[in-house]
Amino acid sequence: MIEIDGITKRYGDNIVVNNVTMTINPRTVTVIVGTSGSGKTTLLRMINRLVEPTSGTIRLDGEDNRAVPGFELRRRIGYAIQGHGLFPHRTVAENIATVPVLLGWETGRIKAKVAELLALFQLDPETFADRFPHELSGGQQQRVGVARALAAEPNVLLMDEPFGALDPIIRAKAQEDLLAIQRLLGTTIILVTHDMEEAFYLADRIAVMDKGELVQYGPPAELVERPATDFVETLIGATERPFRMLSIETAGAAVEPGDAQGAAIAAATTQRDALAELLWSGRDAAPIIGADGQPIGRITLDGLVRRAARRR
């Protein structure tokens, strides 16, 4: 658990973060959003003390983060940034091993962890361990960057615009991989982004920053249905609100009795993706299958349009 209590950061007369209080539950994904200059990156960096607060307290599992020397704290908290930040003169394996080496892990343990993480990120250790960053694609470099951040088995992973430099297709895959790994490892993730689509896809809770202040903090559905300020409503996009909700809810929640023809849609698919599939395939309905692959009903174009209309 991360408790942010009355955190403020000033640079002279300029207040960058103003009296922010929020609690981040363990093993969840929290996304901090806001426009440029809203204080979201500064808030993130105060968690691992890359930036020191002017006032207030941040506690990790009840321990004040100032009770730990900064360099030790940063070795215990994973940190991944846009553009991955890999050391160009080090191999993939050496990059991933950076923090375990600093922590004095035994060589065998380090090699095992590197191989485990490469396999987890679908990078064959035999193929990729001895490559250098310039020999990797952008998506592969980003995966190695996140693997390095996870190498010391941190409970907390901070991510600052981690996928911002990736093209849309690779970015979507990177987001999907991150959620799968978060569920597997149970890591608490705090991620900064300016991309609302990314926030709604990844977040258990979204924190909205505006001019240094936390103006709303809650589950994605709460922001869509009850935006706290005009700024939040503008950030979400008033005309896009119906589709935001379809992005949050699954096709399984919109199942209707009956059957339909054509390719089935998994119940875990978002309603927005199900709507896109129906439109692209020119169908009025599609069968829905559960996790076991068995049909549980159907989803209809009319039903999804009605659900979107209710959010206007």
PDB file of C-alpha atoms in Angstrom, residues 81-254:
ATOM      1  CA  ILE A  81      10.461   5.533 -18.531  1.00  0.00           C
ATOM      2  CA  GLN A  82       9.516   6.513 -22.068  1.00  0.00           C
ATOM      3  CA  GLY A  83      12.140   5.387 -24.533  1.00  0.00           C
ATOM      4  CA  HIS A  84      13.201   2.589 -22.145  1.00  0.00           C
ATOM      5  CA  GLY A  85      16.510   4.251 -21.056  1.00  0.00           C
ATOM      6  CA  LEU A  86      18.670   1.177 -21.709  1.00  0.00           C
ATOM      7  CA  PHE A  87      22.451   1.426 -21.390  1.00  0.00           C
ATOM      8  CA  PRO A  88      23.643   1.247 -25.022  1.00  0.00           C
ATOM      9  CA  HIS A  89      27.044  -0.287 -24.183  1.00  0.00           C
ATOM     10  CA  ARG A  90      25.525  -3.153 -22.169  1.00  0.00           C
ATOM     11  CA  THR A  91      23.896  -6.313 -23.482  1.00  0.00           C
ATOM     12  CA  VAL A  92      20.247  -7.097 -22.846  1.00  0.00           C
ATOM     13  CA  ALA A  93      21.229  -9.477 -20.040  1.00  0.00           C
ATOM     14  CA  GLU A  94      23.540  -6.898 -18.465  1.00  0.00           C
ATOM     15  CA  ASN A  95      20.834  -4.226 -18.650  1.00  0.00           C
ATOM     16  CA  ILE A  96      18.286  -6.441 -16.914  1.00  0.00           C
ATOM     17  CA  ALA A  97      20.846  -7.452 -14.282  1.00  0.00           C
ATOM     18  CA  THR A  98      21.696  -3.844 -13.338  1.00  0.00           C
ATOM     19  CA  VAL A  99      19.903  -3.640  -9.972  1.00  0.00           C
ATOM     20  CA  PRO A 100      20.469  -7.275  -8.893  1.00  0.00           C
ATOM     21  CA  VAL A 101      24.221  -6.678  -9.394  1.00  0.00           C
ATOM     22  CA  LEU A 102      24.051  -3.512  -7.278  1.00  0.00           C
ATOM     23  CA  LEU A 103      22.217  -5.516  -4.603  1.00  0.00           C
ATOM     24  CA  GLY A 104      24.973  -8.123  -4.571  1.00  0.00           C
ATOM     25  CA  TRP A 105      22.956 -11.092  -5.813  1.00  0.00           C
ATOM     26  CA  GLU A 106      24.867 -14.265  -6.585  1.00  0.00           C
ATOM     27  CA  THR A 107      25.742 -14.828 -10.247  1.00  0.00           C
ATOM     28  CA  GLY A 108      23.558 -17.912 -10.591  1.00  0.00           C
ATOM     29  CA  ARG A 109      20.537 -16.135  -9.182  1.00  0.00           C
ATOM     30  CA  ILE A 110      21.062 -13.196 -11.532  1.00  0.00           C
ATOM     31  CA  LYS A 111      21.334 -15.436 -14.597  1.00  0.00           C
ATOM     32  CA  ALA A 112      18.195 -17.314 -13.596  1.00  0.00           C
ATOM     33  CA  LYS A 113      16.245 -14.078 -13.083  1.00  0.00           C
ATOM     34  CA  VAL A 114      17.388 -12.660 -16.446  1.00  0.00           C
ATOM     35  CA  ALA A 115      16.353 -15.841 -18.242  1.00  0.00           C
ATOM     36  CA  GLU A 116      13.015 -15.905 -16.407  1.00  0.00           C
ATOM     37  CA  LEU A 117      12.179 -12.316 -17.319  1.00  0.00           C
ATOM     38  CA  LEU A 118      13.225 -12.684 -20.949  1.00  0.00           C
ATOM     39  CA  ALA A 119      11.001 -15.727 -21.264  1.00  0.00           C
ATOM     40  CA  LEU A 120       8.175 -13.880 -19.496  1.00  0.00           C
ATOM     41  CA  PHE A 121       8.418 -11.073 -22.058  1.00  0.00           C
ATOM     42  CA  GLN A 122       8.516 -13.579 -24.922  1.00  0.00           C
ATOM     43  CA  LEU A 123      12.173 -12.898 -25.737  1.00  0.00           C
ATOM     44  CA  ASP A 124      14.106 -16.129 -26.137  1.00  0.00           C
ATOM     45  CA  PRO A 125      17.125 -15.927 -23.759  1.00  0.00           C
ATOM     46  CA  GLU A 126      19.345 -17.812 -26.211  1.00  0.00           C
ATOM     47  CA  THR A 127      18.543 -15.277 -28.915  1.00  0.00           C
ATOM     48  CA  PHE A 128      18.317 -11.979 -27.032  1.00  0.00           C
ATOM     49  CA  ALA A 129      20.490 -12.146 -23.886  1.00  0.00           C
ATOM     50  CA  ASP A 130      23.733 -11.155 -25.668  1.00  0.00           C
ATOM     51  CA  ARG A 131      22.260  -8.585 -28.036  1.00  0.00           C
ATOM     52  CA  PHE A 132      22.786  -4.861 -27.596  1.00  0.00           C
ATOM     53  CA  PRO A 133      19.879  -2.373 -27.464  1.00  0.00           C
ATOM     54  CA  HIS A 134      20.527  -1.052 -30.990  1.00  0.00           C
ATOM     55  CA  GLU A 135      19.927  -4.578 -32.310  1.00  0.00           C
ATOM     56  CA  LEU A 136      16.359  -4.626 -30.948  1.00  0.00           C
ATOM     57  CA  SER A 137      13.111  -3.174 -32.279  1.00  0.00           C
ATOM     58  CA  GLY A 138      11.416  -0.384 -30.352  1.00  0.00           C
ATOM     59  CA  GLY A 139       8.919  -2.786 -28.834  1.00  0.00           C
ATOM     60  CA  GLN A 140      11.661  -5.206 -27.790  1.00  0.00           C
ATOM     61  CA  GLN A 141      13.667  -2.386 -26.212  1.00  0.00           C
ATOM     62  CA  GLN A 142      10.615  -1.321 -24.214  1.00  0.00           C
ATOM     63  CA  ARG A 143      10.054  -4.877 -22.983  1.00  0.00           C
ATOM     64  CA  VAL A 144      13.668  -5.078 -21.857  1.00  0.00           C
ATOM     65  CA  GLY A 145      13.247  -1.741 -20.067  1.00  0.00           C
ATOM     66  CA  VAL A 146      10.267  -3.035 -18.109  1.00  0.00           C
ATOM     67  CA  ALA A 147      12.060  -6.340 -17.439  1.00  0.00           C
ATOM     68  CA  ARG A 148      15.001  -4.389 -15.976  1.00  0.00           C
ATOM     69  CA  ALA A 149      12.605  -2.465 -13.735  1.00  0.00           C
ATOM     70  CA  LEU A 150      11.179  -5.776 -12.461  1.00  0.00           C
ATOM     71  CA  ALA A 151      14.503  -7.615 -12.083  1.00  0.00           C
ATOM     72  CA  ALA A 152      14.941  -7.041  -8.346  1.00  0.00           C
ATOM     73  CA  GLU A 153      11.393  -8.293  -7.696  1.00  0.00           C
ATOM     74  CA  PRO A 154      10.034  -4.932  -6.493  1.00  0.00           C
ATOM     75  CA  ASN A 155       6.606  -4.681  -4.939  1.00  0.00           C
ATOM     76  CA  VAL A 156       6.142  -1.303  -6.650  1.00  0.00           C
ATOM     77  CA  LEU A 157       6.732  -0.337 -10.288  1.00  0.00           C
ATOM     78  CA  LEU A 158       6.666   3.321 -11.354  1.00  0.00           C
ATOM     79  CA  MET A 159       6.173   4.004 -15.069  1.00  0.00           C
ATOM     80  CA  ASP A 160       6.465   7.433 -16.708  1.00  0.00           C
ATOM     81  CA  GLU A 161       4.899   7.485 -20.200  1.00  0.00           C
ATOM     82  CA  PRO A 162       6.441   4.033 -20.804  1.00  0.00           C
ATOM     83  CA  PHE A 163       4.770   3.399 -24.164  1.00  0.00           C
ATOM     84  CA  GLY A 164       4.714   6.922 -25.540  1.00  0.00           C
ATOM     85  CA  ALA A 165       7.415   6.308 -28.171  1.00  0.00           C
ATOM     86  CA  LEU A 166       5.853   3.141 -29.590  1.00  0.00           C
ATOM     87  CA  ASP A 167       3.673   2.928 -32.689  1.00  0.00           C
ATOM     88  CA  PRO A 168      -0.017   2.124 -32.035  1.00  0.00           C
ATOM     89  CA  ILE A 169       0.112  -1.593 -32.819  1.00  0.00           C
ATOM     90  CA  ILE A 170       3.221  -2.290 -30.718  1.00  0.00           C
ATOM     91  CA  ARG A 171       1.871  -0.012 -27.994  1.00  0.00           C
ATOM     92  CA  ALA A 172      -1.369  -1.998 -27.733  1.00  0.00           C
ATOM     93  CA  LYS A 173       0.607  -5.245 -27.395  1.00  0.00           C
ATOM     94  CA  ALA A 174       2.883  -3.690 -24.752  1.00  0.00           C
ATOM     95  CA  GLN A 175      -0.145  -2.607 -22.708  1.00  0.00           C
ATOM     96  CA  GLU A 176      -1.654  -6.085 -22.977  1.00  0.00           C
ATOM     97  CA  ASP A 177       1.640  -7.669 -21.878  1.00  0.00           C
ATOM     98  CA  LEU A 178       1.921  -5.290 -18.922  1.00  0.00           C
ATOM     99  CA  LEU A 179      -1.510  -6.258 -17.588  1.00  0.00           C
ATOM    100  CA  ALA A 180      -0.753  -9.970 -17.973  1.00  0.00           C
ATOM    101  CA  ILE A 181       2.535  -9.625 -16.100  1.00  0.00           C
ATOM    102  CA  GLN A 182       0.976  -7.446 -13.393  1.00  0.00           C
ATOM    103  CA  ARG A 183      -1.652 -10.109 -12.748  1.00  0.00           C
ATOM    104  CA  LEU A 184       1.030 -12.795 -12.663  1.00  0.00           C
ATOM    105  CA  LEU A 185       3.448 -10.994 -10.336  1.00  0.00           C
ATOM    106  CA  GLY A 186       0.978  -8.972  -8.252  1.00  0.00           C
ATOM    107  CA  THR A 187       3.084  -5.824  -8.615  1.00  0.00           C
ATOM    108  CA  THR A 188       1.608  -2.472  -7.571  1.00  0.00           C
ATOM    109  CA  ILE A 189       1.940  -0.218 -10.620  1.00  0.00           C
ATOM    110  CA  ILE A 190       1.680   3.574 -10.776  1.00  0.00           C
ATOM    111  CA  LEU A 191       1.777   4.818 -14.361  1.00  0.00           C
ATOM    112  CA  VAL A 192       1.787   8.348 -15.757  1.00  0.00           C
ATOM    113  CA  THR A 193       0.258   9.000 -19.167  1.00  0.00           C
ATOM    114  CA  HIS A 194      -1.446  11.756 -21.142  1.00  0.00           C
ATOM    115  CA  ASP A 195      -3.317   9.140 -23.209  1.00  0.00           C
ATOM    116  CA  MET A 196      -6.849   8.647 -21.871  1.00  0.00           C
ATOM    117  CA  GLU A 197      -7.390   5.492 -23.946  1.00  0.00           C
ATOM    118  CA  GLU A 198      -4.347   3.979 -22.259  1.00  0.00           C
ATOM    119  CA  ALA A 199      -5.569   5.086 -18.832  1.00  0.00           C
ATOM    120  CA  PHE A 200      -8.993   3.523 -19.269  1.00  0.00           C
ATOM    121  CA  TYR A 201      -7.520   0.286 -20.576  1.00  0.00           C
ATOM    122  CA  LEU A 202      -4.931  -0.192 -17.840  1.00  0.00           C
ATOM    123  CA  ALA A 203      -6.274   1.394 -14.672  1.00  0.00           C
ATOM    124  CA  ASP A 204      -8.020   0.017 -11.640  1.00  0.00           C
ATOM    125  CA  ARG A 205      -8.157   3.637 -10.479  1.00  0.00           C
ATOM    126  CA  ILE A 206      -7.381   6.893 -12.284  1.00  0.00           C
ATOM    127  CA  ALA A 207      -5.945  10.004 -10.600  1.00  0.00           C
ATOM    128  CA  VAL A 208      -6.622  13.244 -12.502  1.00  0.00           C
ATOM    129  CA  MET A 209      -4.164  16.098 -11.910  1.00  0.00           C
ATOM    130  CA  ASP A 210      -4.910  19.709 -12.860  1.00  0.00           C
ATOM    131  CA  LYS A 211      -2.559  22.612 -12.085  1.00  0.00           C
ATOM    132  CA  GLY A 212      -0.810  20.613  -9.378  1.00  0.00           C
ATOM    133  CA  GLU A 213      -3.964  19.466  -7.627  1.00  0.00           C
ATOM    134  CA  LEU A 214      -5.672  16.086  -7.484  1.00  0.00           C
ATOM    135  CA  VAL A 215      -9.164  16.874  -8.782  1.00  0.00           C
ATOM    136  CA  GLN A 216     -10.562  13.327  -8.951  1.00  0.00           C
ATOM    137  CA  TYR A 217      -9.412   9.842  -7.971  1.00  0.00           C
ATOM    138  CA  GLY A 218     -11.507   6.771  -8.554  1.00  0.00           C
ATOM    139  CA  PRO A 219     -12.378   3.814 -10.787  1.00  0.00           C
ATOM    140  CA  PRO A 220     -12.681   4.569 -14.523  1.00  0.00           C
ATOM    141  CA  ALA A 221     -16.451   4.071 -14.481  1.00  0.00           C
ATOM    142  CA  GLU A 222     -16.817   6.717 -11.769  1.00  0.00           C
ATOM    143  CA  LEU A 223     -14.945   9.294 -13.851  1.00  0.00           C
ATOM    144  CA  VAL A 224     -17.161   8.576 -16.855  1.00  0.00           C
ATOM    145  CA  GLU A 225     -20.458   8.646 -14.985  1.00  0.00           C
ATOM    146  CA  ARG A 226     -19.666  11.351 -12.412  1.00  0.00           C
ATOM    147  CA  PRO A 227     -16.814  13.637 -13.547  1.00  0.00           C
ATOM    148  CA  ALA A 228     -15.944  15.849 -10.573  1.00  0.00           C
ATOM    149  CA  THR A 229     -15.060  18.971 -12.571  1.00  0.00           C
ATOM    150  CA  ASP A 230     -15.466  20.459 -16.029  1.00  0.00           C
ATOM    151  CA  PHE A 231     -11.772  19.715 -16.569  1.00  0.00           C
ATOM    152  CA  VAL A 232     -12.303  15.982 -15.922  1.00  0.00           C
ATOM    153  CA  GLU A 233     -15.260  15.951 -18.306  1.00  0.00           C
ATOM    154  CA  THR A 234     -13.201  17.707 -20.969  1.00  0.00           C
ATOM    155  CA  LEU A 235     -10.281  15.322 -20.437  1.00  0.00           C
ATOM    156  CA  ILE A 236     -12.544  12.312 -20.878  1.00  0.00           C
ATOM    157  CA  GLY A 237     -14.254  13.892 -23.873  1.00  0.00           C
ATOM    158  CA  ALA A 238     -17.969  14.593 -23.562  1.00  0.00           C
ATOM    159  CA  THR A 239     -18.768  13.135 -26.977  1.00  0.00           C
ATOM    160  CA  GLU A 240     -16.671  10.030 -26.242  1.00  0.00           C
ATOM    161  CA  ARG A 241     -18.191   9.232 -22.837  1.00  0.00           C
ATOM    162  CA  PRO A 242     -20.573   6.567 -24.165  1.00  0.00           C
ATOM    163  CA  PHE A 243     -17.689   4.701 -25.758  1.00  0.00           C
ATOM    164  CA  ARG A 244     -15.476   5.083 -22.678  1.00  0.00           C
ATOM    165  CA  MET A 245     -17.974   2.994 -20.748  1.00  0.00           C
ATOM    166  CA  LEU A 246     -18.061   0.389 -23.503  1.00  0.00           C
ATOM    167  CA  SER A 247     -14.257   0.238 -23.167  1.00  0.00           C
ATOM    168  CA  ILE A 248     -14.536  -0.518 -19.453  1.00  0.00           C
ATOM    169  CA  GLU A 249     -17.286  -3.141 -19.465  1.00  0.00           C
ATOM    170  CA  THR A 250     -16.933  -6.634 -20.923  1.00  0.00           C
ATOM    171  CA  ALA A 251     -19.008  -8.317 -23.587  1.00  0.00           C
ATOM    172  CA  GLY A 252     -19.981 -10.863 -20.942  1.00  0.00           C
ATOM    173  CA  ALA A 253     -21.893  -8.139 -19.095  1.00  0.00           C
ATOM    174  CA  ALA A 254     -23.999  -7.479 -22.217  1.00  0.00           C
TER     175      ALA A 254
END
